[in-house]
Short mmCIF file of C-alpha atoms in Angstrom, two decimals:
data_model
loop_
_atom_site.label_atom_id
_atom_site.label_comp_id
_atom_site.label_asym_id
_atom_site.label_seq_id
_atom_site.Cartn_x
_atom_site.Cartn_y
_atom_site.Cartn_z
CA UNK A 1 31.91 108.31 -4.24
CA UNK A 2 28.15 107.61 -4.32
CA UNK A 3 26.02 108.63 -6.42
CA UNK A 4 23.26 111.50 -4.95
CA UNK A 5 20.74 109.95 -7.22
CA UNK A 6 17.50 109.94 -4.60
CA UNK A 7 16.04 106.19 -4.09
CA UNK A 8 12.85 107.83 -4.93
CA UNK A 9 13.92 108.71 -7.73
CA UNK A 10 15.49 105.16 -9.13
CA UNK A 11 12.31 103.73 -8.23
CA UNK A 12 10.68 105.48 -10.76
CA UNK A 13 13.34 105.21 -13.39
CA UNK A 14 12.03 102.83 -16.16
CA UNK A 15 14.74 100.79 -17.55
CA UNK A 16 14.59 100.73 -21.40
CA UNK A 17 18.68 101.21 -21.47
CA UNK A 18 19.01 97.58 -20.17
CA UNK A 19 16.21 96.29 -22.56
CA UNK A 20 18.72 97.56 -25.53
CA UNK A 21 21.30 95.77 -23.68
CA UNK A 22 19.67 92.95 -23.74
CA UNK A 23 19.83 92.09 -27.38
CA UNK A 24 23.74 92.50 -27.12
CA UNK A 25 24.08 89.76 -24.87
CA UNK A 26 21.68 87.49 -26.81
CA UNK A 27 23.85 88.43 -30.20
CA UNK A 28 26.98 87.57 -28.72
CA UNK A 29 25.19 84.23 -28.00
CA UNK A 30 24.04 83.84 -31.47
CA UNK A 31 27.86 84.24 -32.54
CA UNK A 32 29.16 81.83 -29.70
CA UNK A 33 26.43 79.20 -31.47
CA UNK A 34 27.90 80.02 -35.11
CA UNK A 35 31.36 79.53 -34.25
CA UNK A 36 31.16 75.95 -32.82
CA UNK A 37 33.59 73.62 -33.54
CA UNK A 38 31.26 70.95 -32.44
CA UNK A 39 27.36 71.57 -32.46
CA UNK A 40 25.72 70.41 -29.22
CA UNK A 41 23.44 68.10 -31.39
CA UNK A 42 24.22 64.54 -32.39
CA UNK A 43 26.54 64.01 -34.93
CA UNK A 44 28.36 67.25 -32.89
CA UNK A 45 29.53 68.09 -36.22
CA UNK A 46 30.99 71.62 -36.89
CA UNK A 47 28.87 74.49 -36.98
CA UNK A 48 31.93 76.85 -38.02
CA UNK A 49 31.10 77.79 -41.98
CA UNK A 50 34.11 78.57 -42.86
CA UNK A 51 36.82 76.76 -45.24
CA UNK A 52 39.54 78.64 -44.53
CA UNK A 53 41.36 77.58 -41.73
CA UNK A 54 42.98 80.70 -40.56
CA UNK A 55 39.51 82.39 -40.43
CA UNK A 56 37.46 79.68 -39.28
CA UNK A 57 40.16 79.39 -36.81
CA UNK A 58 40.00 83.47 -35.56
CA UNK A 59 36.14 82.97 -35.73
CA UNK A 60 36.19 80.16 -32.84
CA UNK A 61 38.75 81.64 -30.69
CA UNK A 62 37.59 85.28 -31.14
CA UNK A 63 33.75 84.40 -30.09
CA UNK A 64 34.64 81.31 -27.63
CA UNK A 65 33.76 82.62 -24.70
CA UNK A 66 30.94 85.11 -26.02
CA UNK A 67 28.01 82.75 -25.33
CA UNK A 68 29.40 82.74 -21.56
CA UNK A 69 29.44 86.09 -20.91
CA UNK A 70 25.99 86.78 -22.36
CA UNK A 71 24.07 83.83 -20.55
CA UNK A 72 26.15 85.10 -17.25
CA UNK A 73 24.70 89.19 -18.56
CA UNK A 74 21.13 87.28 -18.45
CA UNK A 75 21.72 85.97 -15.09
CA UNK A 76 22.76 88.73 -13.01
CA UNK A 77 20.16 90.77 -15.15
CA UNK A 78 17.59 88.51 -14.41
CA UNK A 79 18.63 88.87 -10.08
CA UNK A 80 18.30 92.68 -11.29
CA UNK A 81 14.81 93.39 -13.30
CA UNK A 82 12.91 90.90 -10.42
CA UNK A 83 14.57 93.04 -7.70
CA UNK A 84 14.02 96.36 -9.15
CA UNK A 85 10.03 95.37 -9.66
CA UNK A 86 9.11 93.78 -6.85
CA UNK A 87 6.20 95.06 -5.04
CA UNK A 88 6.33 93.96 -1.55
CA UNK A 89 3.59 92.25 -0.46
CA UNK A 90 3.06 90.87 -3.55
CA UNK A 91 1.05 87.17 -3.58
CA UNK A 92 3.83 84.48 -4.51
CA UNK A 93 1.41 83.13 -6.52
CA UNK A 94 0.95 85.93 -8.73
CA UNK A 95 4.74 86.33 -9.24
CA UNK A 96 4.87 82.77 -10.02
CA UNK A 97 2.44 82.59 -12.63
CA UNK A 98 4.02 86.03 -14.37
CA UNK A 99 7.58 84.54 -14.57
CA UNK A 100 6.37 80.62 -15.63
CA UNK A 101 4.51 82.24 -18.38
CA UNK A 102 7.19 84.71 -19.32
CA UNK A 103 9.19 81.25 -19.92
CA UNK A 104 7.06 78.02 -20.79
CA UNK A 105 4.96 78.97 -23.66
CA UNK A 106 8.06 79.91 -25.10
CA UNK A 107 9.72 76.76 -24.15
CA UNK A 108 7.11 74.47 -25.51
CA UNK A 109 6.80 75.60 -28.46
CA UNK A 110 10.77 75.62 -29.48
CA UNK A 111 10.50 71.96 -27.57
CA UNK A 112 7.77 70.93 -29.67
CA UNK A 113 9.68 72.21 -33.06
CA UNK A 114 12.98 70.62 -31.94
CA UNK A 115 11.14 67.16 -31.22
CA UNK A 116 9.53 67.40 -34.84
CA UNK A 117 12.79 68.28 -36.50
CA UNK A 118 15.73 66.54 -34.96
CA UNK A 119 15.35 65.78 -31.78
CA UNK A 120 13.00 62.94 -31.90
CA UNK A 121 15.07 60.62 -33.36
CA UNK A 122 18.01 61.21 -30.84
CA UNK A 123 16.19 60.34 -27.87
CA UNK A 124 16.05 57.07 -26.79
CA UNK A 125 13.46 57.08 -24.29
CA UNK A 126 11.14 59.46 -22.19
CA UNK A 127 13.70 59.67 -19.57
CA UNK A 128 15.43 61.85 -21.92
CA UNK A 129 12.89 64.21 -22.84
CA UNK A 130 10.69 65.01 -19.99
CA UNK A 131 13.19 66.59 -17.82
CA UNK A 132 13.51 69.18 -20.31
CA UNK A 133 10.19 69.54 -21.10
CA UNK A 134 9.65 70.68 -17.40
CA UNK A 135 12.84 72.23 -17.43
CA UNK A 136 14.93 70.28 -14.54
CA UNK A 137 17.11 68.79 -17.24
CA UNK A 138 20.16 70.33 -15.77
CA UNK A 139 20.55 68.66 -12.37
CA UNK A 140 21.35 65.67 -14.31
CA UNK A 141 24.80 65.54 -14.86
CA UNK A 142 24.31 63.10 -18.27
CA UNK A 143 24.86 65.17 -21.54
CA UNK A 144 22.28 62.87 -23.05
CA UNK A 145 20.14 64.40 -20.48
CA UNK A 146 21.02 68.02 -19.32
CA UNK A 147 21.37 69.15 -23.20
CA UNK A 148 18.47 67.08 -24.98
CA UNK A 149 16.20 68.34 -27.21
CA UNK A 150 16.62 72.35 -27.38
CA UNK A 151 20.38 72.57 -25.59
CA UNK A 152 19.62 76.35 -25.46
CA UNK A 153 16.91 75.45 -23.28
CA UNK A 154 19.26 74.53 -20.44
CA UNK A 155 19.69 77.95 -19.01
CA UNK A 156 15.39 77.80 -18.36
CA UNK A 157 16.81 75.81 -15.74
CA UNK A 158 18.54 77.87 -13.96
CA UNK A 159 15.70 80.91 -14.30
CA UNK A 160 13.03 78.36 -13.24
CA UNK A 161 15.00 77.81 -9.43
CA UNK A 162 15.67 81.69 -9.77
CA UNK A 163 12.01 82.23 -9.86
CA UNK A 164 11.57 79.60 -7.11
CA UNK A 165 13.54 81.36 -4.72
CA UNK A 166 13.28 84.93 -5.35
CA UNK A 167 10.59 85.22 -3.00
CA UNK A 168 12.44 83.97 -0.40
CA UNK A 169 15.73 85.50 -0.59
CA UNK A 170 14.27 88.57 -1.68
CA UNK A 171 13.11 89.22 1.61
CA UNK A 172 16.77 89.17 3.33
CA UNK A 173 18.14 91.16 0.58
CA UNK A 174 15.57 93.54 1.16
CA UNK A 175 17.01 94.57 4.88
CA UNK A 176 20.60 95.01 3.91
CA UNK A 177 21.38 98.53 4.68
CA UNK A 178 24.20 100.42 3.86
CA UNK A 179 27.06 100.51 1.76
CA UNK A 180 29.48 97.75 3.52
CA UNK A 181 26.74 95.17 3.85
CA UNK A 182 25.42 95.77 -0.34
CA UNK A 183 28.91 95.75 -1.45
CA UNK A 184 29.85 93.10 1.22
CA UNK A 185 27.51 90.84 0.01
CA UNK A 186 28.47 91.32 -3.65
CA UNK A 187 32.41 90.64 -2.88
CA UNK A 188 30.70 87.14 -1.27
CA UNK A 189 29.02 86.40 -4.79
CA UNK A 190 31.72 86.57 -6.59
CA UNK A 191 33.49 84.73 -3.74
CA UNK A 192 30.99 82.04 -4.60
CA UNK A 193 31.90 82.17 -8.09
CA UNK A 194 34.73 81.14 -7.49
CA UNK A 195 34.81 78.58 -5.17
CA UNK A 196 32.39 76.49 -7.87
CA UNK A 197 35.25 76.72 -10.57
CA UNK A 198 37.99 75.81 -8.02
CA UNK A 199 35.86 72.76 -6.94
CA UNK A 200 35.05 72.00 -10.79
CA UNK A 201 38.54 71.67 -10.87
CA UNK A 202 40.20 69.81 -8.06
CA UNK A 203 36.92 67.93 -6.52
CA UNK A 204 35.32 67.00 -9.71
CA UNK A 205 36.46 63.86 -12.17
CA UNK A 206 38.70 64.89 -14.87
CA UNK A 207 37.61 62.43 -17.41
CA UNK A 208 36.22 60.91 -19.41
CA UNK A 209 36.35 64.20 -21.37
CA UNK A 210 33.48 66.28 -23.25
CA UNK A 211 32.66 65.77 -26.72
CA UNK A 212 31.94 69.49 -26.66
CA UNK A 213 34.85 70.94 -24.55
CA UNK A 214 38.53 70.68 -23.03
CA UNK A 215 37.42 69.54 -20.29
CA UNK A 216 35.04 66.67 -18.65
CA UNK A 217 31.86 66.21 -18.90
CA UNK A 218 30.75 66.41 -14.85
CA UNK A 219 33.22 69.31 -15.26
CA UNK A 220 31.33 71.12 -17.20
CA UNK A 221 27.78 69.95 -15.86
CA UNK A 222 28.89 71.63 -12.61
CA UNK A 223 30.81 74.11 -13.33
CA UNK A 224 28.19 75.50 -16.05
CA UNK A 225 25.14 73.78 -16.05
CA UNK A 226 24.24 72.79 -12.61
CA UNK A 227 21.44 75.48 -11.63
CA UNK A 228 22.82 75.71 -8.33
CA UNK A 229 26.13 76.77 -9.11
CA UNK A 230 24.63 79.98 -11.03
CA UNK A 231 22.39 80.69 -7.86
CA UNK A 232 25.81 83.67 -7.06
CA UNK A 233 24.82 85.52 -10.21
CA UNK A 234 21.26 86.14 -10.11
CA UNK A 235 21.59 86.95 -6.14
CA UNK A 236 24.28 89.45 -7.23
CA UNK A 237 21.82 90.74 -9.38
CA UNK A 238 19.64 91.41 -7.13
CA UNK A 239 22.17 93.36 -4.49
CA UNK A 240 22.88 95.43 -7.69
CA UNK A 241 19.43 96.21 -7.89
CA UNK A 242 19.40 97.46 -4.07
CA UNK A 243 22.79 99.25 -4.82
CA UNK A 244 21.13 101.24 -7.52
CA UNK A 245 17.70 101.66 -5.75
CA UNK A 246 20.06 102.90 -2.30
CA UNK A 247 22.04 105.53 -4.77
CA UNK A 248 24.88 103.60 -3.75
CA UNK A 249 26.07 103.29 -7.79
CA UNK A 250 29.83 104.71 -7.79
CA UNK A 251 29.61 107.71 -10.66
CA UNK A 252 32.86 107.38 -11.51
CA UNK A 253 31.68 103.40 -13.30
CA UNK A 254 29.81 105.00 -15.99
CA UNK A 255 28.78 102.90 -19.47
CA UNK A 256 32.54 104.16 -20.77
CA UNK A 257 34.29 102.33 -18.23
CA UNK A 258 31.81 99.57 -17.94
CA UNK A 259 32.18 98.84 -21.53
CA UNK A 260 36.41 99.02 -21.06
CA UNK A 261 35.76 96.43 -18.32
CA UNK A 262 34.32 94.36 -20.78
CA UNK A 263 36.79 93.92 -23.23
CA UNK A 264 39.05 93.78 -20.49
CA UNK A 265 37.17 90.86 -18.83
CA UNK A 266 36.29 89.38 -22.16
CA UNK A 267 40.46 89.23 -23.46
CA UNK A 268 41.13 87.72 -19.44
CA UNK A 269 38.73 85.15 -20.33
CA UNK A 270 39.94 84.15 -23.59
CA UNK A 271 43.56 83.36 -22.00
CA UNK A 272 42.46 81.95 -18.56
CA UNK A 273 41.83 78.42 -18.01
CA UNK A 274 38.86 77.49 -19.74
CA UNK A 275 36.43 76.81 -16.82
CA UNK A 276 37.36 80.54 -15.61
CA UNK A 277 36.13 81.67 -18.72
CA UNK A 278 32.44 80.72 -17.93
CA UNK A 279 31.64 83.47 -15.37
CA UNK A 280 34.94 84.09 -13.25
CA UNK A 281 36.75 86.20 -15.18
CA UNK A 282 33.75 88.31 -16.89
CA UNK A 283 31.63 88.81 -13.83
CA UNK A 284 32.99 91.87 -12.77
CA UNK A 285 32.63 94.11 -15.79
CA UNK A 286 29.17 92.11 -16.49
CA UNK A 287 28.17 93.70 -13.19
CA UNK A 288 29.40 97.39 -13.84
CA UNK A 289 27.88 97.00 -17.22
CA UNK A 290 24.11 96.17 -15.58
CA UNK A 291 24.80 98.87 -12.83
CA UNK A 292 26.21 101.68 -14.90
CA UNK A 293 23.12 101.14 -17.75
CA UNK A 294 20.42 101.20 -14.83
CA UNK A 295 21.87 104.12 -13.24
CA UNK A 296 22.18 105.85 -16.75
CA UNK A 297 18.73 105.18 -17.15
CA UNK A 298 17.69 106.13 -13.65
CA UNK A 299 19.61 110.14 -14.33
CA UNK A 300 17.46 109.78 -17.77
CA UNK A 301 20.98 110.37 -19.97
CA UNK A 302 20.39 109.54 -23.50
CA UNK A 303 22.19 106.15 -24.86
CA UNK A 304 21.41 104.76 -28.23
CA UNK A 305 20.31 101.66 -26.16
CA UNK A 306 16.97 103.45 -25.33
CA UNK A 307 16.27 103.71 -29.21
CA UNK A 308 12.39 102.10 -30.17
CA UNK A 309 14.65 99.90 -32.29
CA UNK A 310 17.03 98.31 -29.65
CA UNK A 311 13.80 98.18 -27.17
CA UNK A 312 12.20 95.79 -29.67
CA UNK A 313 15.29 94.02 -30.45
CA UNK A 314 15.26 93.86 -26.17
CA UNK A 315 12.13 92.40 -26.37
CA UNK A 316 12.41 89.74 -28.43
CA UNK A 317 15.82 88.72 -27.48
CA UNK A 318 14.51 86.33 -24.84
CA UNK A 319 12.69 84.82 -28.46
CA UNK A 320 16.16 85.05 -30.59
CA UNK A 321 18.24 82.97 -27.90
CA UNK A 322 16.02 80.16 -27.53
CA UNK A 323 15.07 79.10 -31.04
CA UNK A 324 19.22 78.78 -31.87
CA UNK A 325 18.88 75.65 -31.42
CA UNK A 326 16.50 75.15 -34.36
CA UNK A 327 18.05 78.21 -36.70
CA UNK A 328 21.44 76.91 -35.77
CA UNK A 329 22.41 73.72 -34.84
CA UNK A 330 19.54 72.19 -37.15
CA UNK A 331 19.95 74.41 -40.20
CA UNK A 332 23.71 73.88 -40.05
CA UNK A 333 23.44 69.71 -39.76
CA UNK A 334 21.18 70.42 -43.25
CA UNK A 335 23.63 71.78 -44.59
CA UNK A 336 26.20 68.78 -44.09
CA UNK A 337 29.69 69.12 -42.87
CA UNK A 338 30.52 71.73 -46.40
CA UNK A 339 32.35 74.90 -45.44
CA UNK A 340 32.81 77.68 -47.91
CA UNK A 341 34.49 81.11 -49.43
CA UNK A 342 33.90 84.04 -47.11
CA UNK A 343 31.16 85.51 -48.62
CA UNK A 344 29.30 82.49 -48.85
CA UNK A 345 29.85 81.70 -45.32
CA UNK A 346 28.95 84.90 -44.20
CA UNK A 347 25.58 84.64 -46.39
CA UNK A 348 25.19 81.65 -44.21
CA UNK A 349 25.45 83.62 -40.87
CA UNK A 350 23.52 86.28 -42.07
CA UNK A 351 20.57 83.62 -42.45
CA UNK A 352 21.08 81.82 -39.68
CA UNK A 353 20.81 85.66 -37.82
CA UNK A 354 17.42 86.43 -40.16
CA UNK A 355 15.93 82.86 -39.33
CA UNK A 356 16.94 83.24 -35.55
CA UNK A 357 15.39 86.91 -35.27
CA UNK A 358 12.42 85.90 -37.32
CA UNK A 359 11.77 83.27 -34.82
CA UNK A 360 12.54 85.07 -31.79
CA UNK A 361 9.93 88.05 -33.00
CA UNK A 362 7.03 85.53 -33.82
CA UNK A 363 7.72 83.72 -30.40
CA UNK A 364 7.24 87.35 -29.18
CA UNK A 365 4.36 88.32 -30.84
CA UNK A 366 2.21 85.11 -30.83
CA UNK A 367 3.49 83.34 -28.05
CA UNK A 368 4.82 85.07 -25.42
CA UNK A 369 2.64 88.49 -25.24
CA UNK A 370 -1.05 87.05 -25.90
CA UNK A 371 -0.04 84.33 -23.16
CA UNK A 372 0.94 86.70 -20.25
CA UNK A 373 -1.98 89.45 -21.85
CA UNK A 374 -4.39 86.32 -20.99
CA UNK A 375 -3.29 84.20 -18.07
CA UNK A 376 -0.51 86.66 -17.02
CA UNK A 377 -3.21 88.68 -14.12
CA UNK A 378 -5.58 86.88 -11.85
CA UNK A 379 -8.92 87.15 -13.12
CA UNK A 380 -10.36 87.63 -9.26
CA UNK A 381 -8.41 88.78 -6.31
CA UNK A 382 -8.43 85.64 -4.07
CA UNK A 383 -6.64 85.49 -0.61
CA UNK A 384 -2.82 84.34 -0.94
CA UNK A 385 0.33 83.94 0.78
CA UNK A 386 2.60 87.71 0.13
CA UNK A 387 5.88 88.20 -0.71
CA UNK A 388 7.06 88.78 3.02
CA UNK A 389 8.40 92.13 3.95
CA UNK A 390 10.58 93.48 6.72
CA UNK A 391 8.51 95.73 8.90
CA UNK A 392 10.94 98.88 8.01
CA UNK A 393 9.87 98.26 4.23
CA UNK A 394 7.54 100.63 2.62
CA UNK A 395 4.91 98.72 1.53
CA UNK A 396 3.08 101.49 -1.15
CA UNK A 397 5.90 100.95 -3.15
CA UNK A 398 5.12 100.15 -7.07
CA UNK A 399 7.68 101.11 -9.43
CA UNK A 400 7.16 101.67 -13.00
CA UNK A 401 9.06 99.73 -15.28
CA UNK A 402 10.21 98.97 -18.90
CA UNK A 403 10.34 95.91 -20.47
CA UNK A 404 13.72 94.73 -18.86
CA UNK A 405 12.45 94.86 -15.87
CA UNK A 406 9.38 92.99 -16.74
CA UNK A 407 11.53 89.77 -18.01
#
């Protein structure tokens, strides 16, 4: 049963709900990063702290897939936020330059600090570097390549063709009326999510295999890191977005059974084959978990995820993800190959956490927020190329919105 929340009424709905949410999905990357058997930076040694085997063991397997699930949370959310705050008519340009500067200053400077403190001497040539300095690193299918430099950084390439083509499929989206077509649509998404693994698996060489993972290395280029391959869950994001807006949001999926999903989706992915664990068997309850937050936040119920706390821990999430790589994987390879006692190793994820959030909030606060306070609007309102719109679209719309729906 739909819900009777008005589309007049979601529009206006701010979204600080999913901004708390946010900071979950980059935490469960942060323990995905700490539980490594084998860090993504050269000599892959083990990030795992732990001496014990039994725990270091239940550390890996029980956070395995968590990094999956929250980059695939940032990519339908990302479909999601854009959706919900586009102004039709909007100049291209102007959307542009919001979302490169919501990403690159960020990106550079993490880049910068990686090249400085480890990844300089790993390169062997400018071949390796500059795709990911301009963030098309991940349509090579070479490790040395696609994960150089800041290997958190790879998922900028997937947001960077998201950004590309939101204007453009935006517009379709936009004219979808009606519950079959929405839902339609989002059944095809997942569709799509599927057929990528299947082909990963049966159309894609087996070997050699990754240093990294259980299975190959083209494997996992296309089956996780190939931008276009992710394209299902940011468009799904986006039809979530209309479902919401339309009042289309089923009440019976609130945040309770969302959240049940998710350890239900989470425990199917831990079991399934391991390229099913990447988005196939977590996408469903990742969805209910962005629509069920957005429509709690559109009926204005309290959740603990609108706290000022988890809104700043939201907004500087983006921040805490991308310096990992640095907090991490470069900390860690200080460190040596030495594993210790519990406590100790827990000492050792506790500062890895404090160095990671420190980061993310000065990326936040220096970076990030005076770039898009200077260069983020257009000094002087020069002709441009809009957004298109469907005729039937009202083009007065402009929708108030939090901070999720700003990133």
């Amino acid at each position: 049963m739909a819900s009777t929340t008005s589309s007049d009424a979601a529009k206006r709905a701010k979204l600080p709900s999913l901004t708390g949410l946010r900071f979950f999905a980059a935490l469960s990357v942060f323990f995905f990063h700490s539980s490594l058997t084998d860090s993504p930076i050269p000599p892959n040694a083990p990030i795992n702290p732990f001496a014990d085997a039994g725990i270091a063991d239940w550390f890996s397997t029980a956070f395995g897939k968590a990094g999956y699930l929250g980059v695939s949370f940032f990519f339908v959310l990302s479909g999601f936020v854009l959706a919900w705050a586009a102004k039709p008519g909007e100049p291209v340009t102007a959307f542009l330059r919001r979302r490169l500067l919501k990403i690159f200053p960020n990106h550079i400077v993490v880049f910068a600090a990686a090249m400085v403190l480890f990844a300089g001497s790993a390169v062997t040539g400018v071949a390796d570097w500059l795709p990911n300095l301009l963030l098309i690193h991940t349509w090579w299918p070479q490790p040395t390549v696609n994960l150089s430099v800041n290997p958190p950084s790879w998922s900028l390439g997937s947001e960077l063709l998201f950004y590309m083509l939101f204007p453009a499929l935006i517009v379709p989206i936009r004219g979808l009326r009606g519950r079959a077509a929405l839902w339609g649509w989002s059944a095809a998404m997942v569709a799509g999510m599927v057929a990528v693994q299947l082909i990963a698996t049966y159309f894609v060489p087996d070997t050699p295999k990754s240093t990294i993972t259980p299975i190959s290395g083209m494997q996992f280029w296309f089956g996780y890191l190939l931008p276009a391959g992710r394209l299902f869950e940011f468009v799904l994001g986006i039809l979530l977005a209309r479902i919401v807006l339309a009042g289309l949001w089923p009440r019976r999926v609130g945040l309770g059974v969302s959240l049940a999903l998710t350890v239900l989706g989470y425990a199917a992915a831990l079991v399934a084959p391991f390229q099913y664990g990447f988005v196939v068997a977590t996408i469903i309850p990742v969805a209910a978990l962005i629509g069920a937050t957005a429509h709690a936040d559109v009926q204005g119920r309290a959740t603990f995820l609108r706290s000022r706390t988890m809104v700043w821990l939201g907004e500087v999430s983006f921040g805490f993800y991308l310096v990992q790589g640095v907090t991490i994987f470069y900390l860690r390879s200080l460190l040596g190959e030495h594993t210790y006692s519990v406590p100790v190793a827990l000492m050792v994820i506790a500062g890895f956490f404090a160095a990671s959030l420190l980061g993310g909030w000065l990326l936040f606060r220096f970076v990030e927020m005076p770039a898009m306070r200077r260069f983020g609007r257009a000094r002087t309102r020069t002709p441009s190329a809009p957004v298109p719109t469907p005729a039937h679209e009202p083009s007065g719309d402009r929708t108030p919105v939090s901070a999720a729906a700003r990133d």
